[in-house]
Amino acid sequence: MTNSTGHQGRPMAFDVQAPLQAAAAGLAELEQRVRDELACLCYPPSNWVVPTSAEGEEKVHDVVVIGGGMCGLVASFALFGAGIQNIRIFDRSPTGFEGPWLTYARMETLRSPKQLTGPAYGMASLTFRAWYVAQFGNDTWAELDKIPRPMWMEYLRWYRKVLDLPVENGVEVKTIVPEGELMRLTLSGEGAREKSVLTRKVVMATGRDGMGHPSIPGFVDGLPRNYWAHSSDAIDFAALRGKRVVVVGVGASAVDNAAEALEAGAAEVRHLIRRKQMPCINKLMGIGSFGFTAAFPQLGDARRWQIMNYSLRTQTPAPRGSTMRVSRHPNAWFHFDAAVEKAELDGDEIVISTSQGKAVRCDFLILGTGFGVDPLARKELDGYADKILLWQDRFTPPEGQENTELGNYPYLANDFTFLEREPGQAPWLANIHSFNSGAAASLGKMSGDIPGISEGAAWLAREIAAKLYSENFGQYWQRLLDYDTPELRGDEWTASPLPDEAPAAARKQA
């Protein structure tokens, strides 16, 4: 008998550590491959940026990146790869918890197809696929449908580690203020080594809510805060067991939070949806391509507005898996054409009045209302956010294409920097790069979503490099004049005189 008991009836010993050891070995081999490829690419190149001095010998950084999540990591990798070494990277979150993946993101899997290269920046060994296959093999990769959300965070942690990106965690940037030609960032948090730092350029790699705030509808103004939460809040779902929950909206965040409440044992969960029918088509997915990414910033205001307005109005649907995660529960309901008009307390119950003239009673309300783009809401920009040029200042849409939400997006320059509403009022805005979701209306989705993040980072690094060089052109010109390292030493040749010219008769004879 040789099955589970082995030869001659002896129990077979199973090494439960073997798969873990194989995964570790595969990952170690991949990490060496990354290092070898980086060496072949001469990464990191030497720093070429001339140092900048400040009064009192305070150090001046060339770039400060705010955010150590996906956007900040790939942006920093691109900057280092461009030979811009004098940078700092700050993130307010604890190490390994940057971005939304292990905080307020509650989907089971990513929406993006598993094969997208994301932040790999053109290196096959840096892709999620390479990381996954190194640990679990090609057969398991073939069977994988979507990327589990926590696994994506594990990949980003590895990405940061293998590239040795010096993110400083527990550091929050409180303000960004001009100081001469530089920008001073005031810092707080347990990870802050200084109270403030000086820099030439700032990259706000602050993610989906990085140029605004959670959208909070006015109908909750009269409700005590312990009766409602936004989908981006830290929600105690265990406390919702046996409770009646209403979720406003039917986008991805609304659906994921509804699923969490149901799985935590909520007595019922009702979606209140102002739309008459479920959004089913992710329109922008149908036109995604390198051409679209490259062309979008050059399309002109009218066409960019046309595309973004259409995308916002049609709404990106929640993923199929997330929606099924809710609908498989018999105590879940989707109520369409039921916009919320008012919410008020009646004893310990919330009474929600809807556009249908019917009221819904519940114990807790979750707002799946997404994020709004509003530079005025960014505390880092206090004192001058109103000087930022917005789309509503620059473009008047045709009749029927009005969109207040879209009008609040910043109208950015091609290098992701803010423009002034009134020229000359805030020239320092040209030093702040909005590498986050706020760039979508001007430059497309190159600074927040997985599909275009590497192209966006390459663009950002190139533009920052060009600015740093142009601003110090005189010093680089002097470097050219001063350069005197010879390639030839003088012993590589022998000077020879020209021969005497032969007489005409001799030439004819020859």
Short mmCIF file of C-alpha atoms in Angstrom, two decimals:
data_model
loop_
_atom_site.label_atom_id
_atom_site.label_comp_id
_atom_site.label_asym_id
_atom_site.label_seq_id
_atom_site.Cartn_x
_atom_site.Cartn_y
_atom_site.Cartn_z
CA MET A 1 0.00 0.00 0.00
CA THR A 2 1.65 3.22 -1.11
CA ASN A 3 -1.01 5.94 -1.00
CA SER A 4 -1.32 8.14 2.10
CA THR A 5 0.63 5.74 4.31
CA GLY A 6 3.67 5.24 2.11
CA HIS A 7 5.61 1.98 1.59
CA GLN A 8 4.86 -1.01 3.87
CA GLY A 9 2.18 0.91 5.75
CA ARG A 10 4.56 3.52 7.21
CA PRO A 11 2.93 6.98 7.54
CA MET A 12 4.08 9.33 4.77
CA ALA A 13 5.68 12.55 6.00
CA PHE A 14 4.38 15.68 4.27
CA ASP A 15 6.67 18.71 4.40
CA VAL A 16 4.20 21.58 4.90
CA GLN A 17 7.10 24.04 4.67
CA ALA A 18 8.12 22.92 1.18
CA PRO A 19 5.70 25.19 -0.75
CA LEU A 20 6.72 28.18 1.38
CA GLN A 21 10.38 27.44 0.85
CA ALA A 22 9.86 27.05 -2.90
CA ALA A 23 8.01 30.38 -3.02
CA ALA A 24 10.78 32.12 -1.09
CA ALA A 25 13.42 30.64 -3.38
CA GLY A 26 11.48 31.69 -6.47
CA LEU A 27 11.10 35.21 -5.15
CA ALA A 28 14.78 35.44 -4.25
CA GLU A 29 15.67 34.39 -7.80
CA LEU A 30 13.32 37.02 -9.22
CA GLU A 31 14.83 39.70 -7.00
CA GLN A 32 18.27 38.85 -8.29
CA ARG A 33 16.92 39.09 -11.83
CA VAL A 34 15.55 42.56 -11.06
CA ARG A 35 18.94 43.64 -9.73
CA ASP A 36 20.71 42.22 -12.79
CA GLU A 37 18.33 44.00 -15.18
CA LEU A 38 18.72 47.27 -13.31
CA ALA A 39 22.49 46.91 -13.55
CA CYS A 40 22.18 46.34 -17.30
CA LEU A 41 20.07 49.49 -17.52
CA CYS A 42 22.70 51.43 -15.53
CA TYR A 43 20.21 52.14 -12.76
CA PRO A 44 20.47 54.34 -10.91
CA PRO A 45 22.46 56.75 -13.07
CA SER A 46 24.60 59.35 -11.35
CA ASN A 47 22.94 62.53 -10.21
CA TRP A 48 23.26 65.31 -12.79
CA VAL A 49 21.24 68.05 -11.09
CA VAL A 50 23.34 70.94 -9.81
CA PRO A 51 22.82 71.48 -6.08
CA THR A 52 20.74 74.41 -4.90
CA SER A 53 21.72 76.42 -1.85
CA ALA A 54 19.57 78.22 0.70
CA GLU A 55 20.29 80.71 3.43
CA GLY A 56 21.83 79.22 6.55
CA GLU A 57 23.12 76.19 4.62
CA GLU A 58 19.77 74.42 4.93
CA LYS A 59 19.59 71.47 2.56
CA VAL A 60 17.44 71.97 -0.52
CA HIS A 61 15.87 68.89 -2.13
CA ASP A 62 15.25 68.77 -5.85
CA VAL A 63 11.92 66.93 -5.52
CA VAL A 64 9.67 65.90 -2.64
CA VAL A 65 7.12 63.21 -3.44
CA ILE A 66 4.04 63.24 -1.21
CA GLY A 67 2.64 59.72 -1.10
CA GLY A 68 4.27 56.31 -0.94
CA GLY A 69 1.47 54.32 -2.54
CA MET A 70 1.46 53.04 -6.11
CA CYS A 71 1.63 56.51 -7.68
CA GLY A 72 4.40 57.71 -5.39
CA LEU A 73 6.46 54.55 -5.81
CA VAL A 74 6.50 54.51 -9.59
CA ALA A 75 6.97 58.29 -9.76
CA SER A 76 10.00 58.02 -7.45
CA PHE A 77 11.41 55.09 -9.44
CA ALA A 78 11.09 57.17 -12.60
CA LEU A 79 12.81 60.16 -11.00
CA PHE A 80 15.71 58.07 -9.71
CA GLY A 81 15.99 56.47 -13.15
CA ALA A 82 16.17 59.95 -14.68
CA GLY A 83 19.24 60.77 -12.60
CA ILE A 84 17.37 62.94 -10.10
CA GLN A 85 18.69 61.50 -6.85
CA ASN A 86 18.16 64.31 -4.34
CA ILE A 87 14.55 63.47 -3.47
CA ARG A 88 12.46 62.61 -0.42
CA ILE A 89 9.30 60.47 -0.30
CA PHE A 90 6.79 61.05 2.51
CA ASP A 91 3.71 59.02 3.44
CA ARG A 92 1.52 59.58 6.48
CA SER A 93 0.51 55.91 6.78
CA PRO A 94 2.38 53.17 8.65
CA THR A 95 4.81 51.10 6.61
CA GLY A 96 2.99 48.65 4.37
CA PHE A 97 -0.39 50.39 4.63
CA GLU A 98 0.06 53.11 2.04
CA GLY A 99 -2.90 53.79 -0.24
CA PRO A 100 -6.40 52.35 0.07
CA TRP A 101 -5.69 48.64 -0.38
CA LEU A 102 -5.76 47.59 3.28
CA THR A 103 -7.75 50.52 4.64
CA TYR A 104 -10.96 51.67 2.98
CA ALA A 105 -10.78 49.56 -0.20
CA ARG A 106 -13.11 46.62 0.46
CA MET A 107 -13.42 44.78 -2.84
CA GLU A 108 -12.34 41.15 -2.94
CA THR A 109 -10.34 41.56 -6.15
CA LEU A 110 -9.02 44.33 -8.37
CA ARG A 111 -11.11 45.42 -11.32
CA SER A 112 -8.09 45.65 -13.62
CA PRO A 113 -7.20 42.55 -15.68
CA LYS A 114 -4.35 40.60 -14.10
CA GLN A 115 -2.05 40.94 -17.12
CA LEU A 116 -1.77 44.75 -17.00
CA THR A 117 1.81 45.79 -16.35
CA GLY A 118 0.89 48.61 -13.95
CA PRO A 119 3.88 50.23 -12.24
CA ALA A 120 6.47 47.89 -13.82
CA TYR A 121 7.87 50.79 -15.88
CA GLY A 122 8.73 48.60 -18.85
CA MET A 123 10.53 45.89 -16.85
CA ALA A 124 9.04 42.41 -17.19
CA SER A 125 10.65 41.31 -13.92
CA LEU A 126 8.79 44.05 -12.03
CA THR A 127 5.30 43.05 -13.15
CA PHE A 128 2.74 41.50 -10.85
CA ARG A 129 2.80 38.47 -13.13
CA ALA A 130 6.52 37.91 -12.59
CA TRP A 131 6.08 38.31 -8.82
CA TYR A 132 3.15 35.88 -8.77
CA VAL A 133 4.68 33.23 -11.02
CA ALA A 134 7.94 33.28 -9.06
CA GLN A 135 6.02 32.12 -6.00
CA PHE A 136 3.13 30.04 -7.33
CA GLY A 137 4.08 28.95 -10.85
CA ASN A 138 2.67 29.37 -14.34
CA ASP A 139 -0.15 26.86 -13.91
CA THR A 140 -1.54 28.74 -10.93
CA TRP A 141 -1.19 32.01 -12.87
CA ALA A 142 -3.25 30.56 -15.72
CA GLU A 143 -5.99 29.65 -13.24
CA LEU A 144 -6.03 33.07 -11.56
CA ASP A 145 -9.01 35.20 -12.56
CA LYS A 146 -8.61 38.54 -10.80
CA ILE A 147 -5.91 39.79 -8.43
CA PRO A 148 -6.99 39.58 -4.77
CA ARG A 149 -6.84 43.05 -3.24
CA PRO A 150 -4.57 42.17 -0.27
CA MET A 151 -2.21 40.38 -2.65
CA TRP A 152 -1.85 43.56 -4.70
CA MET A 153 -0.67 45.32 -1.54
CA GLU A 154 1.83 42.52 -0.92
CA TYR A 155 3.14 43.05 -4.45
CA LEU A 156 3.52 46.82 -3.88
CA ARG A 157 5.40 46.15 -0.65
CA TRP A 158 7.76 43.88 -2.58
CA TYR A 159 8.08 46.48 -5.35
CA ARG A 160 9.19 49.07 -2.81
CA LYS A 161 11.64 46.66 -1.18
CA VAL A 162 13.29 45.29 -4.32
CA LEU A 163 13.78 48.81 -5.72
CA ASP A 164 14.98 50.10 -2.33
CA LEU A 165 12.75 53.16 -2.53
CA PRO A 166 13.34 55.29 0.60
CA VAL A 167 9.77 56.04 1.65
CA GLU A 168 9.56 57.82 5.01
CA ASN A 169 6.41 56.65 6.75
CA GLY A 170 4.49 58.39 9.49
CA VAL A 171 5.19 61.79 7.91
CA GLU A 172 2.31 64.08 7.00
CA VAL A 173 2.79 67.21 4.92
CA LYS A 174 0.69 69.90 6.56
CA THR A 175 1.39 72.88 4.33
CA ILE A 176 3.17 73.73 1.09
CA VAL A 177 4.16 77.40 0.95
CA PRO A 178 6.45 79.37 -1.35
CA GLU A 179 9.75 80.66 0.00
CA GLY A 180 11.50 82.65 -2.68
CA GLU A 181 11.99 80.34 -5.64
CA LEU A 182 11.65 77.28 -3.39
CA MET A 183 8.78 75.54 -1.62
CA ARG A 184 8.74 74.91 2.13
CA LEU A 185 6.83 71.88 3.38
CA THR A 186 5.88 71.76 7.04
CA LEU A 187 5.81 68.24 8.45
CA SER A 188 4.21 66.39 11.33
CA GLY A 189 3.93 62.80 12.52
CA GLU A 190 6.06 60.38 14.44
CA GLY A 191 8.23 59.68 11.40
CA ALA A 192 9.14 63.33 10.74
CA ARG A 193 12.85 64.02 11.25
CA GLU A 194 12.45 67.76 10.72
CA LYS A 195 9.69 70.31 11.24
CA SER A 196 10.01 71.44 7.63
CA VAL A 197 12.00 70.89 4.44
CA LEU A 198 12.85 72.97 1.39
CA THR A 199 12.46 71.69 -2.15
CA ARG A 200 12.43 72.92 -5.71
CA LYS A 201 9.57 70.70 -6.91
CA VAL A 202 6.67 68.94 -5.20
CA VAL A 203 4.88 65.88 -6.58
CA MET A 204 1.46 65.31 -5.02
CA ALA A 205 1.16 61.55 -5.59
CA THR A 206 -1.82 61.48 -3.29
CA GLY A 207 -4.16 59.04 -5.00
CA ARG A 208 -7.90 59.07 -5.56
CA ASP A 209 -8.73 61.63 -2.88
CA GLY A 210 -5.52 63.56 -3.41
CA MET A 211 -7.07 66.63 -5.01
CA GLY A 212 -10.31 66.89 -3.09
CA HIS A 213 -12.24 65.10 -0.40
CA PRO A 214 -14.95 62.48 0.13
CA SER A 215 -18.25 63.61 -1.40
CA ILE A 216 -20.65 64.16 1.51
CA PRO A 217 -24.21 65.02 0.43
CA GLY A 218 -26.04 67.69 2.41
CA PHE A 219 -28.86 65.40 3.53
CA VAL A 220 -26.68 64.02 6.35
CA ASP A 221 -26.01 67.46 7.85
CA GLY A 222 -28.60 66.93 10.58
CA LEU A 223 -27.64 63.35 11.42
CA PRO A 224 -25.34 62.58 14.36
CA ARG A 225 -21.99 61.32 13.10
CA ASN A 226 -22.34 57.93 14.76
CA TYR A 227 -25.35 57.12 12.55
CA TRP A 228 -23.56 57.35 9.21
CA ALA A 229 -20.19 56.84 7.49
CA HIS A 230 -18.60 57.49 4.14
CA SER A 231 -17.24 54.45 2.33
CA SER A 232 -13.70 55.76 2.88
CA ASP A 233 -14.13 55.82 6.67
CA ALA A 234 -12.96 53.13 9.06
CA ILE A 235 -16.28 51.32 9.58
CA ASP A 236 -16.91 48.83 12.38
CA PHE A 237 -18.84 46.31 10.30
CA ALA A 238 -19.09 43.86 13.19
CA ALA A 239 -21.24 46.45 14.97
CA LEU A 240 -23.74 46.27 12.08
CA ARG A 241 -24.69 42.68 12.84
CA GLY A 242 -28.48 42.47 13.06
CA LYS A 243 -28.83 46.11 11.91
CA ARG A 244 -30.73 47.55 8.98
CA VAL A 245 -28.29 49.32 6.66
CA VAL A 246 -28.91 51.68 3.77
CA VAL A 247 -26.16 52.29 1.22
CA VAL A 248 -26.45 55.36 -0.99
CA GLY A 249 -25.16 54.73 -4.50
CA VAL A 250 -24.30 51.71 -6.61
CA GLY A 251 -20.72 52.36 -7.70
CA ALA A 252 -17.84 50.09 -6.78
CA SER A 253 -17.28 51.49 -3.29
CA ALA A 254 -21.00 51.42 -2.47
CA VAL A 255 -21.33 47.79 -3.57
CA ASP A 256 -18.20 46.67 -1.74
CA ASN A 257 -19.35 48.27 1.51
CA ALA A 258 -22.80 46.71 1.13
CA ALA A 259 -21.14 43.31 0.75
CA GLU A 260 -19.04 43.85 3.87
CA ALA A 261 -22.16 44.74 5.89
CA LEU A 262 -24.02 41.68 4.62
CA GLU A 263 -21.13 39.36 5.36
CA ALA A 264 -20.86 40.85 8.85
CA GLY A 265 -24.45 39.79 9.52
CA ALA A 266 -26.51 42.90 8.80
CA ALA A 267 -30.24 42.15 8.99
CA GLU A 268 -30.81 43.87 5.64
CA VAL A 269 -28.96 46.12 3.22
CA ARG A 270 -30.79 48.40 0.80
CA HIS A 271 -29.13 50.35 -2.01
CA LEU A 272 -30.83 53.68 -2.71
CA ILE A 273 -29.89 54.63 -6.27
CA ARG A 274 -30.88 57.83 -8.05
CA ARG A 275 -30.36 56.29 -11.49
CA LYS A 276 -33.26 54.54 -13.16
CA GLN A 277 -31.13 51.53 -14.13
CA MET A 278 -27.85 49.86 -13.26
CA PRO A 279 -24.76 51.14 -15.10
CA CYS A 280 -23.39 48.12 -16.94
CA ILE A 281 -20.62 49.28 -19.31
CA ASN A 282 -17.20 50.66 -18.38
CA LYS A 283 -16.97 52.99 -21.34
CA LEU A 284 -13.35 54.08 -21.00
CA MET A 285 -12.21 50.45 -20.93
CA GLY A 286 -13.45 50.14 -24.49
CA ILE A 287 -11.09 52.79 -25.84
CA GLY A 288 -8.03 52.26 -23.66
CA SER A 289 -4.82 52.15 -25.69
CA PHE A 290 -1.37 53.68 -25.87
CA GLY A 291 -2.72 55.98 -28.56
CA PHE A 292 -5.50 57.25 -26.31
CA THR A 293 -3.07 57.84 -23.45
CA ALA A 294 -0.63 59.70 -25.71
CA ALA A 295 -3.23 61.73 -27.56
CA PHE A 296 -5.58 62.77 -24.75
CA PRO A 297 -3.61 65.85 -23.55
CA GLN A 298 -3.45 67.10 -27.16
CA LEU A 299 -7.12 66.67 -28.05
CA GLY A 300 -8.14 70.20 -27.18
CA ASP A 301 -10.49 71.37 -24.46
CA ALA A 302 -13.75 70.54 -26.23
CA ARG A 303 -12.84 66.92 -26.96
CA ARG A 304 -11.31 66.29 -23.55
CA TRP A 305 -14.42 67.67 -21.88
CA GLN A 306 -16.63 65.63 -24.19
CA ILE A 307 -14.89 62.38 -23.23
CA MET A 308 -14.67 63.04 -19.50
CA ASN A 309 -18.23 64.35 -19.25
CA TYR A 310 -19.57 61.28 -21.06
CA SER A 311 -17.55 58.97 -18.80
CA LEU A 312 -18.79 60.65 -15.63
CA ARG A 313 -22.40 60.68 -16.76
CA THR A 314 -22.51 57.07 -17.88
CA GLN A 315 -20.70 56.06 -14.64
CA THR A 316 -18.27 53.21 -14.30
CA PRO A 317 -20.20 50.17 -13.08
CA ALA A 318 -19.24 48.11 -10.07
CA PRO A 319 -17.40 44.92 -11.09
CA ARG A 320 -19.55 41.86 -11.74
CA GLY A 321 -17.93 39.90 -8.92
CA SER A 322 -18.58 42.68 -6.41
CA THR A 323 -22.20 43.01 -7.48
CA MET A 324 -22.76 39.25 -7.24
CA ARG A 325 -21.18 39.36 -3.80
CA VAL A 326 -24.16 41.51 -2.73
CA SER A 327 -26.98 40.01 -4.77
CA ARG A 328 -26.36 36.47 -3.57
CA HIS A 329 -27.75 37.54 -0.18
CA PRO A 330 -31.56 37.27 0.06
CA ASN A 331 -31.64 40.26 2.43
CA ALA A 332 -30.11 42.67 -0.10
CA TRP A 333 -32.16 45.04 -2.29
CA PHE A 334 -31.37 47.44 -5.14
CA HIS A 335 -33.87 50.33 -5.30
CA PHE A 336 -33.54 52.37 -8.51
CA ASP A 337 -34.96 55.84 -9.20
CA ALA A 338 -34.84 56.41 -5.46
CA ALA A 339 -32.74 59.51 -4.85
CA VAL A 340 -32.36 60.52 -1.22
CA GLU A 341 -34.04 63.83 -0.46
CA LYS A 342 -33.84 63.96 3.33
CA ALA A 343 -32.53 61.94 6.26
CA GLU A 344 -33.58 62.56 9.84
CA LEU A 345 -33.73 60.76 13.16
CA ASP A 346 -36.94 59.37 14.62
CA GLY A 347 -35.86 58.09 18.00
CA ASP A 348 -33.00 55.69 17.22
CA GLU A 349 -34.12 55.13 13.62
CA ILE A 350 -32.99 56.99 10.53
CA VAL A 351 -35.92 57.94 8.30
CA ILE A 352 -34.85 58.50 4.69
CA SER A 353 -37.23 60.29 2.33
CA THR A 354 -36.79 59.37 -1.35
CA SER A 355 -37.77 60.88 -4.68
CA GLN A 356 -40.47 58.22 -5.01
CA GLY A 357 -42.34 59.76 -2.08
CA LYS A 358 -41.63 56.68 0.00
CA ALA A 359 -39.54 56.57 3.17
CA VAL A 360 -37.04 53.92 4.21
CA ARG A 361 -36.11 53.29 7.84
CA CYS A 362 -32.71 51.99 8.90
CA ASP A 363 -30.21 51.88 11.74
CA PHE A 364 -27.09 52.95 9.86
CA LEU A 365 -26.33 54.81 6.64
CA ILE A 366 -23.27 54.30 4.40
CA LEU A 367 -22.47 56.90 1.74
CA GLY A 368 -21.00 55.25 -1.36
CA THR A 369 -20.79 58.66 -2.98
CA GLY A 370 -17.15 58.65 -4.02
CA PHE A 371 -14.72 61.56 -3.97
CA GLY A 372 -15.04 65.10 -5.23
CA VAL A 373 -12.25 67.05 -6.87
CA ASP A 374 -11.83 70.40 -5.15
CA PRO A 375 -8.40 72.04 -4.76
CA LEU A 376 -9.89 74.40 -2.16
CA ALA A 377 -10.35 71.40 0.13
CA ARG A 378 -6.63 70.62 0.21
CA LYS A 379 -5.28 71.98 3.49
CA GLU A 380 -1.72 71.76 2.15
CA LEU A 381 -2.62 74.56 -0.28
CA ASP A 382 -4.30 76.86 2.22
CA GLY A 383 -3.95 80.53 1.36
CA TYR A 384 -3.65 80.17 -2.39
CA ALA A 385 -5.81 77.24 -3.56
CA ASP A 386 -8.29 79.80 -4.92
CA LYS A 387 -5.58 81.00 -7.30
CA ILE A 388 -5.47 77.63 -9.12
CA LEU A 389 -6.98 77.65 -12.61
CA LEU A 390 -9.95 75.28 -12.87
CA TRP A 391 -11.67 73.86 -15.92
CA GLN A 392 -14.71 76.02 -15.20
CA ASP A 393 -12.46 79.09 -15.49
CA ARG A 394 -11.08 78.03 -18.84
CA PHE A 395 -13.84 76.25 -20.73
CA THR A 396 -17.54 76.87 -21.27
CA PRO A 397 -19.17 73.60 -22.34
CA PRO A 398 -21.81 73.40 -25.06
CA GLU A 399 -25.43 73.33 -23.99
CA GLY A 400 -26.31 69.93 -22.61
CA GLN A 401 -22.71 69.13 -21.56
CA GLU A 402 -22.65 71.18 -18.37
CA ASN A 403 -21.00 69.34 -15.48
CA THR A 404 -20.24 71.07 -12.18
CA GLU A 405 -18.12 68.18 -10.93
CA LEU A 406 -15.92 68.24 -14.01
CA GLY A 407 -15.66 72.02 -13.86
CA ASN A 408 -13.97 71.76 -10.45
CA TYR A 409 -11.02 69.79 -11.82
CA PRO A 410 -7.76 71.76 -11.98
CA TYR A 411 -6.76 72.79 -15.48
CA LEU A 412 -3.17 71.53 -15.54
CA ALA A 413 -0.15 72.25 -17.68
CA ASN A 414 1.35 69.37 -19.65
CA ASP A 415 3.85 68.66 -16.85
CA PHE A 416 1.06 68.02 -14.29
CA THR A 417 1.60 71.43 -12.66
CA PHE A 418 -1.12 73.88 -11.65
CA LEU A 419 -1.73 76.99 -13.71
CA GLU A 420 -2.62 80.39 -12.29
CA ARG A 421 -6.17 81.69 -12.54
CA GLU A 422 -4.68 85.16 -12.89
CA PRO A 423 -1.14 85.22 -14.34
CA GLY A 424 1.41 86.64 -11.93
CA GLN A 425 -0.63 86.03 -8.78
CA ALA A 426 0.91 82.68 -7.77
CA PRO A 427 3.89 81.77 -9.98
CA TRP A 428 5.03 79.12 -7.48
CA LEU A 429 2.15 76.89 -8.62
CA ALA A 430 4.45 75.85 -11.48
CA ASN A 431 6.49 73.95 -8.86
CA ILE A 432 3.63 71.70 -7.69
CA HIS A 433 2.83 68.63 -9.79
CA SER A 434 -0.64 67.11 -9.32
CA PHE A 435 0.21 63.47 -10.01
CA ASN A 436 -3.12 62.12 -8.73
CA SER A 437 -6.73 61.68 -9.81
CA GLY A 438 -7.12 65.44 -10.21
CA ALA A 439 -5.07 65.24 -13.43
CA ALA A 440 -7.64 63.12 -15.27
CA ALA A 441 -9.53 65.95 -17.00
CA SER A 442 -6.37 67.59 -18.35
CA LEU A 443 -4.00 64.71 -19.02
CA GLY A 444 -6.09 61.55 -18.86
CA LYS A 445 -5.90 58.69 -16.39
CA MET A 446 -2.12 58.48 -16.15
CA SER A 447 -1.70 59.21 -12.46
CA GLY A 448 -4.06 57.07 -10.46
CA ASP A 449 -5.23 53.99 -12.32
CA ILE A 450 -3.17 50.87 -12.97
CA PRO A 451 -3.33 50.84 -16.82
CA GLY A 452 -1.50 54.11 -17.51
CA ILE A 453 0.57 54.69 -14.38
CA SER A 454 3.98 53.85 -15.89
CA GLU A 455 3.42 56.10 -18.91
CA GLY A 456 2.37 58.88 -16.57
CA ALA A 457 5.46 58.45 -14.38
CA ALA A 458 7.76 58.53 -17.40
CA TRP A 459 6.07 61.71 -18.62
CA LEU A 460 6.31 63.31 -15.18
CA ALA A 461 10.01 62.48 -14.75
CA ARG A 462 10.88 63.78 -18.21
CA GLU A 463 9.06 67.07 -17.61
CA ILE A 464 10.61 67.60 -14.17
CA ALA A 465 14.06 66.85 -15.59
CA ALA A 466 13.52 69.38 -18.38
CA LYS A 467 12.46 72.04 -15.88
CA LEU A 468 15.37 71.44 -13.54
CA TYR A 469 17.78 71.68 -16.45
CA SER A 470 16.21 74.77 -18.02
CA GLU A 471 16.10 76.64 -14.71
CA ASN A 472 19.86 76.17 -14.26
CA PHE A 473 20.89 76.47 -17.89
CA GLY A 474 23.68 78.92 -17.09
CA GLN A 475 25.39 76.42 -14.82
CA TYR A 476 25.08 73.62 -17.33
CA TRP A 477 26.49 75.90 -20.04
CA GLN A 478 29.43 76.64 -17.78
CA ARG A 479 29.90 72.89 -17.25
CA LEU A 480 30.17 72.57 -21.01
CA LEU A 481 32.77 75.30 -21.20
CA ASP A 482 34.74 73.93 -18.26
CA TYR A 483 34.79 70.30 -19.32
CA ASP A 484 38.37 69.41 -20.23
CA THR A 485 38.77 65.66 -19.82
CA PRO A 486 40.54 64.50 -23.00
CA GLU A 487 39.62 61.28 -24.73
CA LEU A 488 42.83 61.37 -26.81
CA ARG A 489 46.18 61.74 -25.05
CA GLY A 490 48.29 62.88 -28.00
CA ASP A 491 50.19 59.62 -28.48
CA GLU A 492 47.63 58.09 -30.80
CA TRP A 493 48.98 59.65 -34.00
CA THR A 494 52.06 61.19 -35.64
CA ALA A 495 51.86 64.47 -37.52
CA SER A 496 53.26 64.24 -41.07
CA PRO A 497 54.21 67.09 -43.46
CA LEU A 498 52.58 67.20 -46.83
CA PRO A 499 54.88 65.92 -49.61
CA ASP A 500 56.56 68.41 -51.98
CA GLU A 501 54.69 68.84 -55.24
CA ALA A 502 56.39 66.97 -58.14
CA PRO A 503 57.34 68.88 -61.37
CA ALA A 504 54.69 68.87 -64.11
CA ALA A 505 56.86 66.74 -66.43
CA ALA A 506 57.25 64.07 -63.77
CA ARG A 507 53.51 64.02 -63.19
CA LYS A 508 52.87 63.47 -66.93
CA GLN A 509 55.44 60.66 -67.04
CA ALA A 510 53.82 58.98 -64.09
#
